Amino acid sequence: MGIKRVLVRSYFGIGDVLLQTPAIAYIRRVLGRRVEIVHQTMEVNLVGKNSILWGNPNIDLVDPPCVGEVDLTINLGGYQHYSLPELAAYHRDFTHTRMFCDMAKKALPENNRWVSKRGLRPVLYLKKADRTVAKKYPYRKTRVALCRATKGCPQKTWPVPKWQMLAKRLRKMGCEVVAVGVDGDFHFKYSDLDLVGQLTFRETAAFLETCDVFIGHGDGLAVAAYALKVPTVCIWGTFADPTHYFDDVRYIKTVGIEMDCSYRYTYDYTTWLDTPCIYNKACPCITGVSVDKVVNEVHNFLAR
């Protein structure tokens, strides 16, 4: 009995799901087009045509209300890198998992590490309908989009006064400052255009294509901007090394202060959330980042 229907589950946030798209492409490459791939996001409240994976050619069915029977379930953890033997040991359905491993070895004998973010670019497939909204806001001058998410861990939360100073500096540089984000995110006092909460995630991503630079935290919009090759300045605390998640540093620069703390070396997501910050959430790895440092990275992108 062969594998005819596979369920792929993605966990954690929007950025994590986007970072797993190369693994989904790998699964498709191994299984071929005759196998139906069903994808289910476990903790992302984006379904149907609003799903970040809608339109992905490597997925046959995205977030169905009822999954039905499947031959194999593959769980993509947030920060886990599996080799094929590890995959076989991880999943309960060993018979079909072993069959998948054998197929993978034949398809890609040169590399059996099937899930690896390093060296792979995430992909986001936008449709014409997503880009229609962006046309309502014609490009006039150098455009910089800002997103200060109100939800997230303290290592990805730059202080509000510095965001305001940054927006003010960008306007003095002659840039059009646009605030983006989901409903509940921060509204900038010095923005020329406020789109916070007015667009879906996919529409916001399409709007970022019209921007010269995007500035945000290490979240879903930053990964989406990177996937769309939009120059991105990512303010991200201890995770100041972009090569752990992003292979092409031409399009992204992470800004933070390297510190010898538990967060710096904890790449397992569950352990990361359960590990208290030794600075009691007033994390100097990100609060210590200066406005000048961020502006310099913006200058470097605009000078290209």
PDB file of N, CA and C in Angstrom, residues 54-112:
ATOM      1  N   TRP A  54      -2.295  30.111   0.834  1.00  0.00           N
ATOM      2  CA  TRP A  54      -3.235  30.021  -0.275  1.00  0.00           C
ATOM      3  C   TRP A  54      -2.511  30.343  -1.585  1.00  0.00           C
ATOM      4  N   GLY A  55      -2.705  29.503  -2.585  1.00  0.00           N
ATOM      5  CA  GLY A  55      -2.031  29.704  -3.862  1.00  0.00           C
ATOM      6  C   GLY A  55      -0.704  28.996  -3.975  1.00  0.00           C
ATOM      7  N   ASN A  56      -0.249  28.351  -2.888  1.00  0.00           N
ATOM      8  CA  ASN A  56       1.019  27.617  -2.932  1.00  0.00           C
ATOM      9  C   ASN A  56       0.845  26.371  -3.805  1.00  0.00           C
ATOM     10  N   PRO A  57       1.586  26.242  -4.896  1.00  0.00           N
ATOM     11  CA  PRO A  57       1.398  25.119  -5.821  1.00  0.00           C
ATOM     12  C   PRO A  57       1.789  23.767  -5.240  1.00  0.00           C
ATOM     13  N   ASN A  58       2.479  23.771  -4.107  1.00  0.00           N
ATOM     14  CA  ASN A  58       2.897  22.511  -3.492  1.00  0.00           C
ATOM     15  C   ASN A  58       1.860  21.936  -2.537  1.00  0.00           C
ATOM     16  N   ILE A  59       0.727  22.631  -2.385  1.00  0.00           N
ATOM     17  CA  ILE A  59      -0.326  22.193  -1.468  1.00  0.00           C
ATOM     18  C   ILE A  59      -1.623  22.053  -2.253  1.00  0.00           C
ATOM     19  N   ASP A  60      -2.291  20.935  -2.091  1.00  0.00           N
ATOM     20  CA  ASP A  60      -3.551  20.696  -2.795  1.00  0.00           C
ATOM     21  C   ASP A  60      -4.745  21.255  -2.029  1.00  0.00           C
ATOM     22  N   LEU A  61      -4.692  21.214  -0.699  1.00  0.00           N
ATOM     23  CA  LEU A  61      -5.824  21.643   0.124  1.00  0.00           C
ATOM     24  C   LEU A  61      -5.285  22.366   1.346  1.00  0.00           C
ATOM     25  N   VAL A  62      -5.739  23.611   1.558  1.00  0.00           N
ATOM     26  CA  VAL A  62      -5.243  24.432   2.665  1.00  0.00           C
ATOM     27  C   VAL A  62      -6.329  24.590   3.726  1.00  0.00           C
ATOM     28  N   ASP A  63      -6.025  24.194   4.946  1.00  0.00           N
ATOM     29  CA  ASP A  63      -6.913  24.364   6.102  1.00  0.00           C
ATOM     30  C   ASP A  63      -8.355  23.942   5.831  1.00  0.00           C
ATOM     31  N   PRO A  64      -8.582  22.696   5.454  1.00  0.00           N
ATOM     32  CA  PRO A  64      -9.960  22.243   5.238  1.00  0.00           C
ATOM     33  C   PRO A  64     -10.692  22.132   6.571  1.00  0.00           C
ATOM     34  N   PRO A  65     -12.015  22.343   6.590  1.00  0.00           N
ATOM     35  CA  PRO A  65     -12.760  22.198   7.844  1.00  0.00           C
ATOM     36  C   PRO A  65     -12.701  20.785   8.399  1.00  0.00           C
ATOM     37  N   CYS A  66     -12.558  19.803   7.513  1.00  0.00           N
ATOM     38  CA  CYS A  66     -12.425  18.408   7.935  1.00  0.00           C
ATOM     39  C   CYS A  66     -11.301  17.774   7.127  1.00  0.00           C
ATOM     40  N   VAL A  67     -10.286  17.290   7.809  1.00  0.00           N
ATOM     41  CA  VAL A  67      -9.119  16.730   7.129  1.00  0.00           C
ATOM     42  C   VAL A  67      -9.430  15.386   6.488  1.00  0.00           C
ATOM     43  N   GLY A  68     -10.161  14.525   7.186  1.00  0.00           N
ATOM     44  CA  GLY A  68     -10.442  13.188   6.668  1.00  0.00           C
ATOM     45  C   GLY A  68      -9.280  12.237   6.894  1.00  0.00           C
ATOM     46  N   GLU A  69      -9.340  11.093   6.279  1.00  0.00           N
ATOM     47  CA  GLU A  69      -8.311  10.082   6.454  1.00  0.00           C
ATOM     48  C   GLU A  69      -7.056  10.419   5.645  1.00  0.00           C
ATOM     49  N   VAL A  70      -5.920  10.175   6.254  1.00  0.00           N
ATOM     50  CA  VAL A  70      -4.636  10.403   5.585  1.00  0.00           C
ATOM     51  C   VAL A  70      -3.742   9.193   5.828  1.00  0.00           C
ATOM     52  N   ASP A  71      -2.780   8.995   4.958  1.00  0.00           N
ATOM     53  CA  ASP A  71      -1.836   7.889   5.094  1.00  0.00           C
ATOM     54  C   ASP A  71      -0.642   8.253   5.967  1.00  0.00           C
ATOM     55  N   LEU A  72      -0.325   9.542   6.030  1.00  0.00           N
ATOM     56  CA  LEU A  72       0.859   9.978   6.770  1.00  0.00           C
ATOM     57  C   LEU A  72       0.657  11.401   7.250  1.00  0.00           C
ATOM     58  N   THR A  73       1.046  11.678   8.488  1.00  0.00           N
ATOM     59  CA  THR A  73       1.006  13.026   9.048  1.00  0.00           C
ATOM     60  C   THR A  73       2.433  13.477   9.339  1.00  0.00           C
ATOM     61  N   ILE A  74       2.788  14.635   8.826  1.00  0.00           N
ATOM     62  CA  ILE A  74       4.119  15.203   9.054  1.00  0.00           C
ATOM     63  C   ILE A  74       3.946  16.502   9.821  1.00  0.00           C
ATOM     64  N   ASN A  75       4.513  16.561  11.025  1.00  0.00           N
ATOM     65  CA  ASN A  75       4.439  17.754  11.857  1.00  0.00           C
ATOM     66  C   ASN A  75       5.720  18.567  11.697  1.00  0.00           C
ATOM     67  N   LEU A  76       5.567  19.812  11.284  1.00  0.00           N
ATOM     68  CA  LEU A  76       6.723  20.698  11.128  1.00  0.00           C
ATOM     69  C   LEU A  76       6.836  21.568  12.368  1.00  0.00           C
ATOM     70  N   GLY A  77       7.823  21.273  13.224  1.00  0.00           N
ATOM     71  CA  GLY A  77       8.029  22.066  14.421  1.00  0.00           C
ATOM     72  C   GLY A  77       8.595  23.419  14.077  1.00  0.00           C
ATOM     73  N   GLY A  78       8.483  24.354  15.002  1.00  0.00           N
ATOM     74  CA  GLY A  78       8.901  25.716  14.735  1.00  0.00           C
ATOM     75  C   GLY A  78      10.383  25.856  14.446  1.00  0.00           C
ATOM     76  N   TYR A  79      11.234  25.212  15.247  1.00  0.00           N
ATOM     77  CA  TYR A  79      12.669  25.415  15.070  1.00  0.00           C
ATOM     78  C   TYR A  79      13.423  24.086  15.061  1.00  0.00           C
ATOM     79  N   GLN A  80      12.768  23.035  14.586  1.00  0.00           N
ATOM     80  CA  GLN A  80      13.395  21.721  14.625  1.00  0.00           C
ATOM     81  C   GLN A  80      13.911  21.347  13.239  1.00  0.00           C
ATOM     82  N   HIS A  81      15.119  20.833  13.188  1.00  0.00           N
ATOM     83  CA  HIS A  81      15.725  20.379  11.937  1.00  0.00           C
ATOM     84  C   HIS A  81      15.831  18.859  11.996  1.00  0.00           C
ATOM     85  N   TYR A  82      15.105  18.182  11.118  1.00  0.00           N
ATOM     86  CA  TYR A  82      15.086  16.726  11.149  1.00  0.00           C
ATOM     87  C   TYR A  82      15.941  16.142  10.035  1.00  0.00           C
ATOM     88  N   SER A  83      16.688  15.101  10.368  1.00  0.00           N
ATOM     89  CA  SER A  83      17.243  14.250   9.334  1.00  0.00           C
ATOM     90  C   SER A  83      16.220  13.142   9.104  1.00  0.00           C
ATOM     91  N   LEU A  84      16.367  12.381   8.044  1.00  0.00           N
ATOM     92  CA  LEU A  84      15.382  11.335   7.747  1.00  0.00           C
ATOM     93  C   LEU A  84      15.299  10.274   8.847  1.00  0.00           C
ATOM     94  N   PRO A  85      16.400   9.788   9.406  1.00  0.00           N
ATOM     95  CA  PRO A  85      16.274   8.832  10.515  1.00  0.00           C
ATOM     96  C   PRO A  85      15.553   9.433  11.720  1.00  0.00           C
ATOM     97  N   GLU A  86      15.834  10.708  11.996  1.00  0.00           N
ATOM     98  CA  GLU A  86      15.155  11.360  13.112  1.00  0.00           C
ATOM     99  C   GLU A  86      13.665  11.490  12.835  1.00  0.00           C
ATOM    100  N   LEU A  87      13.315  11.761  11.593  1.00  0.00           N
ATOM    101  CA  LEU A  87      11.908  11.857  11.214  1.00  0.00           C
ATOM    102  C   LEU A  87      11.203  10.527  11.446  1.00  0.00           C
ATOM    103  N   ALA A  88      11.851   9.436  11.059  1.00  0.00           N
ATOM    104  CA  ALA A  88      11.256   8.114  11.233  1.00  0.00           C
ATOM    105  C   ALA A  88      11.026   7.798  12.707  1.00  0.00           C
ATOM    106  N   ALA A  89      11.939   8.239  13.561  1.00  0.00           N
ATOM    107  CA  ALA A  89      11.800   7.978  14.993  1.00  0.00           C
ATOM    108  C   ALA A  89      10.776   8.902  15.642  1.00  0.00           C
ATOM    109  N   TYR A  90      10.547  10.057  15.022  1.00  0.00           N
ATOM    110  CA  TYR A  90       9.687  11.077  15.631  1.00  0.00           C
ATOM    111  C   TYR A  90       8.213  10.757  15.454  1.00  0.00           C
ATOM    112  N   HIS A  91       7.836  10.208  14.290  1.00  0.00           N
ATOM    113  CA  HIS A  91       6.424   9.992  13.992  1.00  0.00           C
ATOM    114  C   HIS A  91       5.974   8.584  14.348  1.00  0.00           C
ATOM    115  N   ARG A  92       4.728   8.470  14.773  1.00  0.00           N
ATOM    116  CA  ARG A  92       4.178   7.183  15.199  1.00  0.00           C
ATOM    117  C   ARG A  92       3.942   6.252  14.002  1.00  0.00           C
ATOM    118  N   ASP A  93       3.482   6.825  12.909  1.00  0.00           N
ATOM    119  CA  ASP A  93       3.156   6.002  11.745  1.00  0.00           C
ATOM    120  C   ASP A  93       4.455   5.596  11.054  1.00  0.00           C
ATOM    121  N   PHE A  94       5.171   4.655  11.670  1.00  0.00           N
ATOM    122  CA  PHE A  94       6.523   4.357  11.223  1.00  0.00           C
ATOM    123  C   PHE A  94       6.547   3.729   9.837  1.00  0.00           C
ATOM    124  N   THR A  95       5.546   2.903   9.519  1.00  0.00           N
ATOM    125  CA  THR A  95       5.554   2.214   8.235  1.00  0.00           C
ATOM    126  C   THR A  95       5.565   3.198   7.080  1.00  0.00           C
ATOM    127  N   HIS A  96       4.620   4.143   7.089  1.00  0.00           N
ATOM    128  CA  HIS A  96       4.559   5.108   6.004  1.00  0.00           C
ATOM    129  C   HIS A  96       5.674   6.147   6.100  1.00  0.00           C
ATOM    130  N   THR A  97       6.085   6.466   7.324  1.00  0.00           N
ATOM    131  CA  THR A  97       7.201   7.405   7.471  1.00  0.00           C
ATOM    132  C   THR A  97       8.475   6.810   6.877  1.00  0.00           C
ATOM    133  N   ARG A  98       8.709   5.527   7.132  1.00  0.00           N
ATOM    134  CA  ARG A  98       9.880   4.866   6.568  1.00  0.00           C
ATOM    135  C   ARG A  98       9.795   4.827   5.043  1.00  0.00           C
ATOM    136  N   MET A  99       8.568   4.639   4.531  1.00  0.00           N
ATOM    137  CA  MET A  99       8.367   4.645   3.090  1.00  0.00           C
ATOM    138  C   MET A  99       8.699   6.022   2.508  1.00  0.00           C
ATOM    139  N   PHE A 100       8.264   7.067   3.219  1.00  0.00           N
ATOM    140  CA  PHE A 100       8.575   8.429   2.779  1.00  0.00           C
ATOM    141  C   PHE A 100      10.084   8.665   2.792  1.00  0.00           C
ATOM    142  N   CYS A 101      10.756   8.177   3.839  1.00  0.00           N
ATOM    143  CA  CYS A 101      12.212   8.343   3.933  1.00  0.00           C
ATOM    144  C   CYS A 101      12.921   7.656   2.771  1.00  0.00           C
ATOM    145  N   ASP A 102      12.454   6.464   2.422  1.00  0.00           N
ATOM    146  CA  ASP A 102      13.057   5.742   1.305  1.00  0.00           C
ATOM    147  C   ASP A 102      12.864   6.504  -0.002  1.00  0.00           C
ATOM    148  N   MET A 103      11.663   7.073  -0.181  1.00  0.00           N
ATOM    149  CA  MET A 103      11.385   7.866  -1.377  1.00  0.00           C
ATOM    150  C   MET A 103      12.274   9.100  -1.417  1.00  0.00           C
ATOM    151  N   ALA A 104      12.472   9.718  -0.248  1.00  0.00           N
ATOM    152  CA  ALA A 104      13.293  10.928  -0.183  1.00  0.00           C
ATOM    153  C   ALA A 104      14.740  10.636  -0.525  1.00  0.00           C
ATOM    154  N   LYS A 105      15.243   9.519  -0.054  1.00  0.00           N
ATOM    155  CA  LYS A 105      16.632   9.166  -0.343  1.00  0.00           C
ATOM    156  C   LYS A 105      16.850   8.936  -1.833  1.00  0.00           C
ATOM    157  N   LYS A 106      15.841   8.370  -2.497  1.00  0.00           N
ATOM    158  CA  LYS A 106      15.949   8.141  -3.930  1.00  0.00           C
ATOM    159  C   LYS A 106      15.829   9.451  -4.702  1.00  0.00           C
ATOM    160  N   ALA A 107      14.968  10.354  -4.208  1.00  0.00           N
ATOM    161  CA  ALA A 107      14.762  11.622  -4.905  1.00  0.00           C
ATOM    162  C   ALA A 107      15.944  12.563  -4.717  1.00  0.00           C
ATOM    163  N   LEU A 108      16.467  12.613  -3.495  1.00  0.00           N
ATOM    164  CA  LEU A 108      17.581  13.515  -3.194  1.00  0.00           C
ATOM    165  C   LEU A 108      18.656  12.769  -2.410  1.00  0.00           C
ATOM    166  N   PRO A 109      19.362  11.885  -3.052  1.00  0.00           N
ATOM    167  CA  PRO A 109      20.359  11.090  -2.327  1.00  0.00           C
ATOM    168  C   PRO A 109      21.515  11.913  -1.788  1.00  0.00           C
ATOM    169  N   GLU A 110      21.713  13.117  -2.342  1.00  0.00           N
ATOM    170  CA  GLU A 110      22.863  13.920  -1.913  1.00  0.00           C
ATOM    171  C   GLU A 110      22.613  14.634  -0.594  1.00  0.00           C
ATOM    172  N   ASN A 111      21.355  14.680  -0.138  1.00  0.00           N
ATOM    173  CA  ASN A 111      21.084  15.448   1.077  1.00  0.00           C
ATOM    174  C   ASN A 111      19.845  14.882   1.754  1.00  0.00           C
ATOM    175  N   ASN A 112      20.021  14.270   2.912  1.00  0.00           N
ATOM    176  CA  ASN A 112      18.867  13.703   3.595  1.00  0.00           C
ATOM    177  C   ASN A 112      18.355  14.585   4.728  1.00  0.00           C
TER     178      ASN A 112
END
